[in-house]
PDB file of C-alpha atoms in Angstrom:
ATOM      1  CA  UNK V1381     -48.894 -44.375  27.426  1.00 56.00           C
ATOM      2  CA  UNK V1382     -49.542 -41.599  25.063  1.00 62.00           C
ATOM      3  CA  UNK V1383     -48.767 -38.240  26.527  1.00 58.00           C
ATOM      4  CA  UNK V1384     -50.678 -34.729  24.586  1.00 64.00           C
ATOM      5  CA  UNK V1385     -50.689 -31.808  25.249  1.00 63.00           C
ATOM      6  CA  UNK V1386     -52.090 -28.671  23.704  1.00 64.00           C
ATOM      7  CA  UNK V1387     -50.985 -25.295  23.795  1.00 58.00           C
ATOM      8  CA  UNK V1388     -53.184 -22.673  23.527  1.00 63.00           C
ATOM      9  CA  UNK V1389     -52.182 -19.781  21.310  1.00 61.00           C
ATOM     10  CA  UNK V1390     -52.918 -16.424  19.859  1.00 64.00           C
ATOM     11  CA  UNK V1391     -51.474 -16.040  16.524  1.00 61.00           C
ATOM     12  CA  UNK V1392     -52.170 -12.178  16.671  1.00 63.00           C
ATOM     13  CA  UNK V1393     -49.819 -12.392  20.027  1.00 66.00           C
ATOM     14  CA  UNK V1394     -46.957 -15.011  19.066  1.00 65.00           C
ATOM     15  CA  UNK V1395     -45.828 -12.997  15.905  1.00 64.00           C
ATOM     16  CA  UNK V1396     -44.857 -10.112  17.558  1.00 70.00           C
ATOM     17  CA  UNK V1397     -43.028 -11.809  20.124  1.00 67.00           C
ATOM     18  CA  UNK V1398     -40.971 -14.474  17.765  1.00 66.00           C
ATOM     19  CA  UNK V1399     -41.022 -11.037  16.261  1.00 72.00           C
ATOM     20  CA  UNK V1400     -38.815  -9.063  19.548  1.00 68.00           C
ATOM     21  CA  UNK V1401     -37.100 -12.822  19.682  1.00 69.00           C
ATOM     22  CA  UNK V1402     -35.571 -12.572  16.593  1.00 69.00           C
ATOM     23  CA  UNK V1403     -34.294  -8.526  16.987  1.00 67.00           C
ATOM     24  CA  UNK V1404     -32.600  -9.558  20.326  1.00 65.00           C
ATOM     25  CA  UNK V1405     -30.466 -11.559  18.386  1.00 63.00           C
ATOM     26  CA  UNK V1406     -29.067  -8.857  15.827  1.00 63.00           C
ATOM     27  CA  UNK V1407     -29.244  -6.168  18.537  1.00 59.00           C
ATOM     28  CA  UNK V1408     -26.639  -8.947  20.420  1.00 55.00           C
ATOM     29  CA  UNK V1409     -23.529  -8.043  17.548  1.00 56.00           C
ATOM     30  CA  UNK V1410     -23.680  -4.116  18.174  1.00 55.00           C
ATOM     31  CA  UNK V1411     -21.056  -2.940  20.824  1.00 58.00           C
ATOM     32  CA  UNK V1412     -19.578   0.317  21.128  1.00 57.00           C
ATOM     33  CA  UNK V1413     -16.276  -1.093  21.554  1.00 59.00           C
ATOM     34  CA  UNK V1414     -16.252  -2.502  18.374  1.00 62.00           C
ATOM     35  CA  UNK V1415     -13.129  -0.732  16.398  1.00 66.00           C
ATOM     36  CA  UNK V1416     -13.300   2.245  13.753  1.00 69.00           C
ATOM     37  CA  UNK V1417     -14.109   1.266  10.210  1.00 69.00           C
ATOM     38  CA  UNK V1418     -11.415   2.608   8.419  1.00 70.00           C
ATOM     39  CA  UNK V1419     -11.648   3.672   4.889  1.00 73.00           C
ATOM     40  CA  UNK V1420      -9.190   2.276   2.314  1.00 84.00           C
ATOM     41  CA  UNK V1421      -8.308   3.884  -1.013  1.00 90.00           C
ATOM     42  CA  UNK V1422      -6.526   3.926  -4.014  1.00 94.00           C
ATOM     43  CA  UNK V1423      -4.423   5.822  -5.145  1.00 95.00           C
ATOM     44  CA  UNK V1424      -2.305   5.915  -8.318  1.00 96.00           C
ATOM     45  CA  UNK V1425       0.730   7.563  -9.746  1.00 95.00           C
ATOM     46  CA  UNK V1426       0.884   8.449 -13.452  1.00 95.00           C
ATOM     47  CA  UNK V1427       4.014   9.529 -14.443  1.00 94.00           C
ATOM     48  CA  UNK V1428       6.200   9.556 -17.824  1.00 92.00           C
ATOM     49  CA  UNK V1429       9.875   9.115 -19.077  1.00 88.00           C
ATOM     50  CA  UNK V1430      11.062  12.436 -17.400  1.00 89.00           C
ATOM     51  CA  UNK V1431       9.182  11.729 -13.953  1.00 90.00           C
ATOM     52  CA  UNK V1432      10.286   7.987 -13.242  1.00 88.00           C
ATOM     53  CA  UNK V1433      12.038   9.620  -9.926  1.00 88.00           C
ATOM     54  CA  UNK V1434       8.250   9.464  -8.694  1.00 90.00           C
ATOM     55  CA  UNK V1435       8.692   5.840  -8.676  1.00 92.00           C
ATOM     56  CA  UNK V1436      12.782   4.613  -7.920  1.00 90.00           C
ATOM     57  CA  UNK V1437      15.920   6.916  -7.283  1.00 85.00           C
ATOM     58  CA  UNK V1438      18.950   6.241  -9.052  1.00 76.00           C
ATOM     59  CA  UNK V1439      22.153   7.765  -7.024  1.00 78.00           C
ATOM     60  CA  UNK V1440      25.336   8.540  -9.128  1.00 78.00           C
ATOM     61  CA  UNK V1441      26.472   5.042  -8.886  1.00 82.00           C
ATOM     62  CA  UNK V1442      23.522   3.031 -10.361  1.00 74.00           C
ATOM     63  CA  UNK V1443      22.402   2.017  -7.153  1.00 81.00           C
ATOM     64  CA  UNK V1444      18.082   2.172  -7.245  1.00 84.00           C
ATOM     65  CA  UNK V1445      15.809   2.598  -4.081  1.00 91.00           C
ATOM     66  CA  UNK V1446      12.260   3.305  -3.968  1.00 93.00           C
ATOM     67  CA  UNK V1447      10.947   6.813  -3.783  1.00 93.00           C
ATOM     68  CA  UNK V1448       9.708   8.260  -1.158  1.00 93.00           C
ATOM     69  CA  UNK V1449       6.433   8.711  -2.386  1.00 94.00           C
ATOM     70  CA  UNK V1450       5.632   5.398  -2.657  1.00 95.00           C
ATOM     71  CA  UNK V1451       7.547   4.762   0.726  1.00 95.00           C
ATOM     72  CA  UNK V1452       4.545   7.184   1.953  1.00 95.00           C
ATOM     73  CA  UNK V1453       1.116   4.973  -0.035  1.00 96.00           C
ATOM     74  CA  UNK V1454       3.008   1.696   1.044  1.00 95.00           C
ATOM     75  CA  UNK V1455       2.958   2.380   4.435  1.00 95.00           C
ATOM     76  CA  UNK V1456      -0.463   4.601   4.707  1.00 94.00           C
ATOM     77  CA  UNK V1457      -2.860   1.907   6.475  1.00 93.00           C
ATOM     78  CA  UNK V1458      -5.690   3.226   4.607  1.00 93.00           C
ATOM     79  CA  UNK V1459      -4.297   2.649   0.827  1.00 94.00           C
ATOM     80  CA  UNK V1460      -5.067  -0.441   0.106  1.00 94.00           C
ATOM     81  CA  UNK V1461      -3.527  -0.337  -3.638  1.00 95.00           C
ATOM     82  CA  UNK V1462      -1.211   1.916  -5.665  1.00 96.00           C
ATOM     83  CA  UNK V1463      -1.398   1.726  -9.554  1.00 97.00           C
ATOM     84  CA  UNK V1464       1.472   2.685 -11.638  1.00 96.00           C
ATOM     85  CA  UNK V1465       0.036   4.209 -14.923  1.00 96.00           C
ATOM     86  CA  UNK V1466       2.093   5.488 -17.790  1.00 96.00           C
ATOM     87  CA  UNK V1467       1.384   9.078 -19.344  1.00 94.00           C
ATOM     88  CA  UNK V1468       1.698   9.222 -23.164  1.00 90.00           C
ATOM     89  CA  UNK V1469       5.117   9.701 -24.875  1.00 89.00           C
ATOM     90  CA  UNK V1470       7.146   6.701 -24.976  1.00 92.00           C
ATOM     91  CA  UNK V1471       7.591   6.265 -28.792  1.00 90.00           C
ATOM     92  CA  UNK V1472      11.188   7.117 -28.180  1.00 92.00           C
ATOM     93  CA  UNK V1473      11.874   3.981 -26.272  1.00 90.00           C
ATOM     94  CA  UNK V1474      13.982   1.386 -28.195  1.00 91.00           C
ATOM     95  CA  UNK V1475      14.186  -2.258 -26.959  1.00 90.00           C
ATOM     96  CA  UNK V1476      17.268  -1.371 -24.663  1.00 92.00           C
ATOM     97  CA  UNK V1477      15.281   1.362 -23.132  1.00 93.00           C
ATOM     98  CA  UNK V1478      12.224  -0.761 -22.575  1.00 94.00           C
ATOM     99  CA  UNK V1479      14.480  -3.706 -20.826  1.00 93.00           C
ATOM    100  CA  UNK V1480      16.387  -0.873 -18.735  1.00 91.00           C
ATOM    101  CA  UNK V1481      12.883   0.412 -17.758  1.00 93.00           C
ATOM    102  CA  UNK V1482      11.960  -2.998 -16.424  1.00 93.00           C
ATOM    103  CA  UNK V1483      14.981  -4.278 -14.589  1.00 91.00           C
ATOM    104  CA  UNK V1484      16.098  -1.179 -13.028  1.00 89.00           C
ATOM    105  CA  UNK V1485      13.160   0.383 -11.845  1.00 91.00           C
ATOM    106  CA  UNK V1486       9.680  -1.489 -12.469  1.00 94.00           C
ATOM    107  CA  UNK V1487      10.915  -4.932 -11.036  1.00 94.00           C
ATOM    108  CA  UNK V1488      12.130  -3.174  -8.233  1.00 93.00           C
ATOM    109  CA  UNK V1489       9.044  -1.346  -7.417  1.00 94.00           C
ATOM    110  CA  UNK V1490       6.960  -4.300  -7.422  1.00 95.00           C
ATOM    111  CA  UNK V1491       9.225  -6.487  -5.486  1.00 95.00           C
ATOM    112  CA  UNK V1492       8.923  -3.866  -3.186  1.00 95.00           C
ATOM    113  CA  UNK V1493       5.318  -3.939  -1.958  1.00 94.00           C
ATOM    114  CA  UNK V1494       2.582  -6.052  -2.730  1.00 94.00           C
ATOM    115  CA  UNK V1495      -0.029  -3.060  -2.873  1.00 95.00           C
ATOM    116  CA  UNK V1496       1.516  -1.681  -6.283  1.00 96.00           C
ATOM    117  CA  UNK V1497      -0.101  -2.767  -9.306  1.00 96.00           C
ATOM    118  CA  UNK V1498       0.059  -1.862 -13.068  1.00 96.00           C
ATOM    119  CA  UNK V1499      -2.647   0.031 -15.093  1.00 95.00           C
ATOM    120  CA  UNK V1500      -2.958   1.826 -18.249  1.00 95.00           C
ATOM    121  CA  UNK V1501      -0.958   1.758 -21.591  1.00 95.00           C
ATOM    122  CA  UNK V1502       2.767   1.984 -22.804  1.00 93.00           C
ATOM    123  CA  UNK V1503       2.540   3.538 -25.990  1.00 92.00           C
ATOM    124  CA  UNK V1504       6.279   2.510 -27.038  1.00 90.00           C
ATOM    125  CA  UNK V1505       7.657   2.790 -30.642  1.00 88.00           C
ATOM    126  CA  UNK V1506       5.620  -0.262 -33.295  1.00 87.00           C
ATOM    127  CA  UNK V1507       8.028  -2.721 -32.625  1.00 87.00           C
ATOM    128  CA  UNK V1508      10.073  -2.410 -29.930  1.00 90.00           C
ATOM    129  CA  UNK V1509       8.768  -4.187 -27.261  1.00 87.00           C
ATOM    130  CA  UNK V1510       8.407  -7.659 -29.099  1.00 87.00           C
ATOM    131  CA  UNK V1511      12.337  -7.587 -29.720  1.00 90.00           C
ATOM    132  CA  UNK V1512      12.591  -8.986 -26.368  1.00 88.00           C
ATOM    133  CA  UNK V1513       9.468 -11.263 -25.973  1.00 88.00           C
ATOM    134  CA  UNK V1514      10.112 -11.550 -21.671  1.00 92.00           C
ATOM    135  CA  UNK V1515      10.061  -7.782 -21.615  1.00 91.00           C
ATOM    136  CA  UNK V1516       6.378  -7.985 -23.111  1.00 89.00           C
ATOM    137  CA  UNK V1517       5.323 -10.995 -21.685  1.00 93.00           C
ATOM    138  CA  UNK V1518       6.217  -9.310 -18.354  1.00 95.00           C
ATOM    139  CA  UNK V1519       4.448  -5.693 -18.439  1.00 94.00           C
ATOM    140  CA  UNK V1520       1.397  -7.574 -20.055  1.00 94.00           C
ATOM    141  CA  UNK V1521       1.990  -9.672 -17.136  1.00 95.00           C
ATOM    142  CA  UNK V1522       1.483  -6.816 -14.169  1.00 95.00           C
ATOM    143  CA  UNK V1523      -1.308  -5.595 -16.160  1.00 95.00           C
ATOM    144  CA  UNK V1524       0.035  -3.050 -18.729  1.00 95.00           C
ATOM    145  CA  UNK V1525      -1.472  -3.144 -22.076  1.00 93.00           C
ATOM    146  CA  UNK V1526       1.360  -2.005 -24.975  1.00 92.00           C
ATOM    147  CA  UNK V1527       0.717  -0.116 -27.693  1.00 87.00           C
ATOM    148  CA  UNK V1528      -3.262  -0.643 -27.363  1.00 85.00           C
ATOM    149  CA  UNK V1529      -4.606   2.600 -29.091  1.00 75.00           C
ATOM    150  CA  UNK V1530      -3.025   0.860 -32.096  1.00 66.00           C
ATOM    151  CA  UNK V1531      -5.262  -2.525 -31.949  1.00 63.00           C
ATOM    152  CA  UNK V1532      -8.521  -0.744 -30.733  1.00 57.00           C
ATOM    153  CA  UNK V1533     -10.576  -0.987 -33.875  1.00 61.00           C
ATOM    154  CA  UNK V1534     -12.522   2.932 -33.007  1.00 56.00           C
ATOM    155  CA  UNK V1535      -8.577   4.693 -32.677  1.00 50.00           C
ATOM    156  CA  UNK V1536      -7.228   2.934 -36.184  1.00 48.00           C
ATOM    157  CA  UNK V1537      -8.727   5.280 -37.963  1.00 50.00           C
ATOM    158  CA  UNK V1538      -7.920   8.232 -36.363  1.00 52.00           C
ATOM    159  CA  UNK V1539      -4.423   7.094 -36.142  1.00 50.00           C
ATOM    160  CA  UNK V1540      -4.339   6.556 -40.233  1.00 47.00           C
TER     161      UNK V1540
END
């Protein structure tokens, strides 16, 4: 037994209706109580040698604790990241300086939130930082660059 069976069709009416078929289905995922899309942002902090209190307090007894600005971005729903960045004028920084920078108030920060990140340059004095390779090896790590405006090939000469 061989069962067929046409369908009659107009072409000129079946588009539009596949057409309305297919709009139903996207018109399905709109609903007004959907939540708010929230905005996130960025946000850094650029500070130098004199203006590390922006990032960690250090009471009278050594003790550190994170500032309260960053207290503020880390717990700000809308930030989604906070990058340190270094200003110019750290050619004063001998190795001891640039390990004291690290362990008492970088490693801290970072252990502190996972929304901080690093950006920008350290210019510290020629030198310096490879004295202690993990120093280095660490702020490359984070996403510092050292010294860079003396390996970019367009700012040798104008530091000559």
């Amino acid at each position: 037994m061989k069962l067929k069976k046409i369908f009659p069709y107009n072409i000129k009416k079946a588009l539009p209706v596949l057409g309305l078929a297919g709009a139903s289905l996207f018109m399905a995922g709109c609903n007004k109580d959907d939540e708010p899309i929230t905005l996130t942002r960025e946000v850094e902090i650029t500070f130098d040698q004199d203006e590390v209190a922006l990032l960690m307090h250090i009471d009278g007894n050594g003790n550190t604790r994170v500032s309260d600005l960053v207290k503020y971005y880390d717990s700000d729903p809308n930030v989604q990241a906070i990058y340190v960045v270094p200003k110019e004028g750290w050619g004063n920084f001998v190795y001891g300086a640039i390990q004291n920078l690290r362990t008492r108030c970088l490693e801290p920060l970072f252990l502190y939130s996972d929304k901080i990140h690093a950006r920008g340059d350290f210019d510290f004095r020629r030198g310096e930082a490879s004295k202690v390779p993990e120093d280095s090896l660490w702020y490359v790590s984070k996403g510092w660059t050292i010294n860079k405006y003396r390996t970019a090939p367009e700012s040798k000469a104008k530091h000559r």
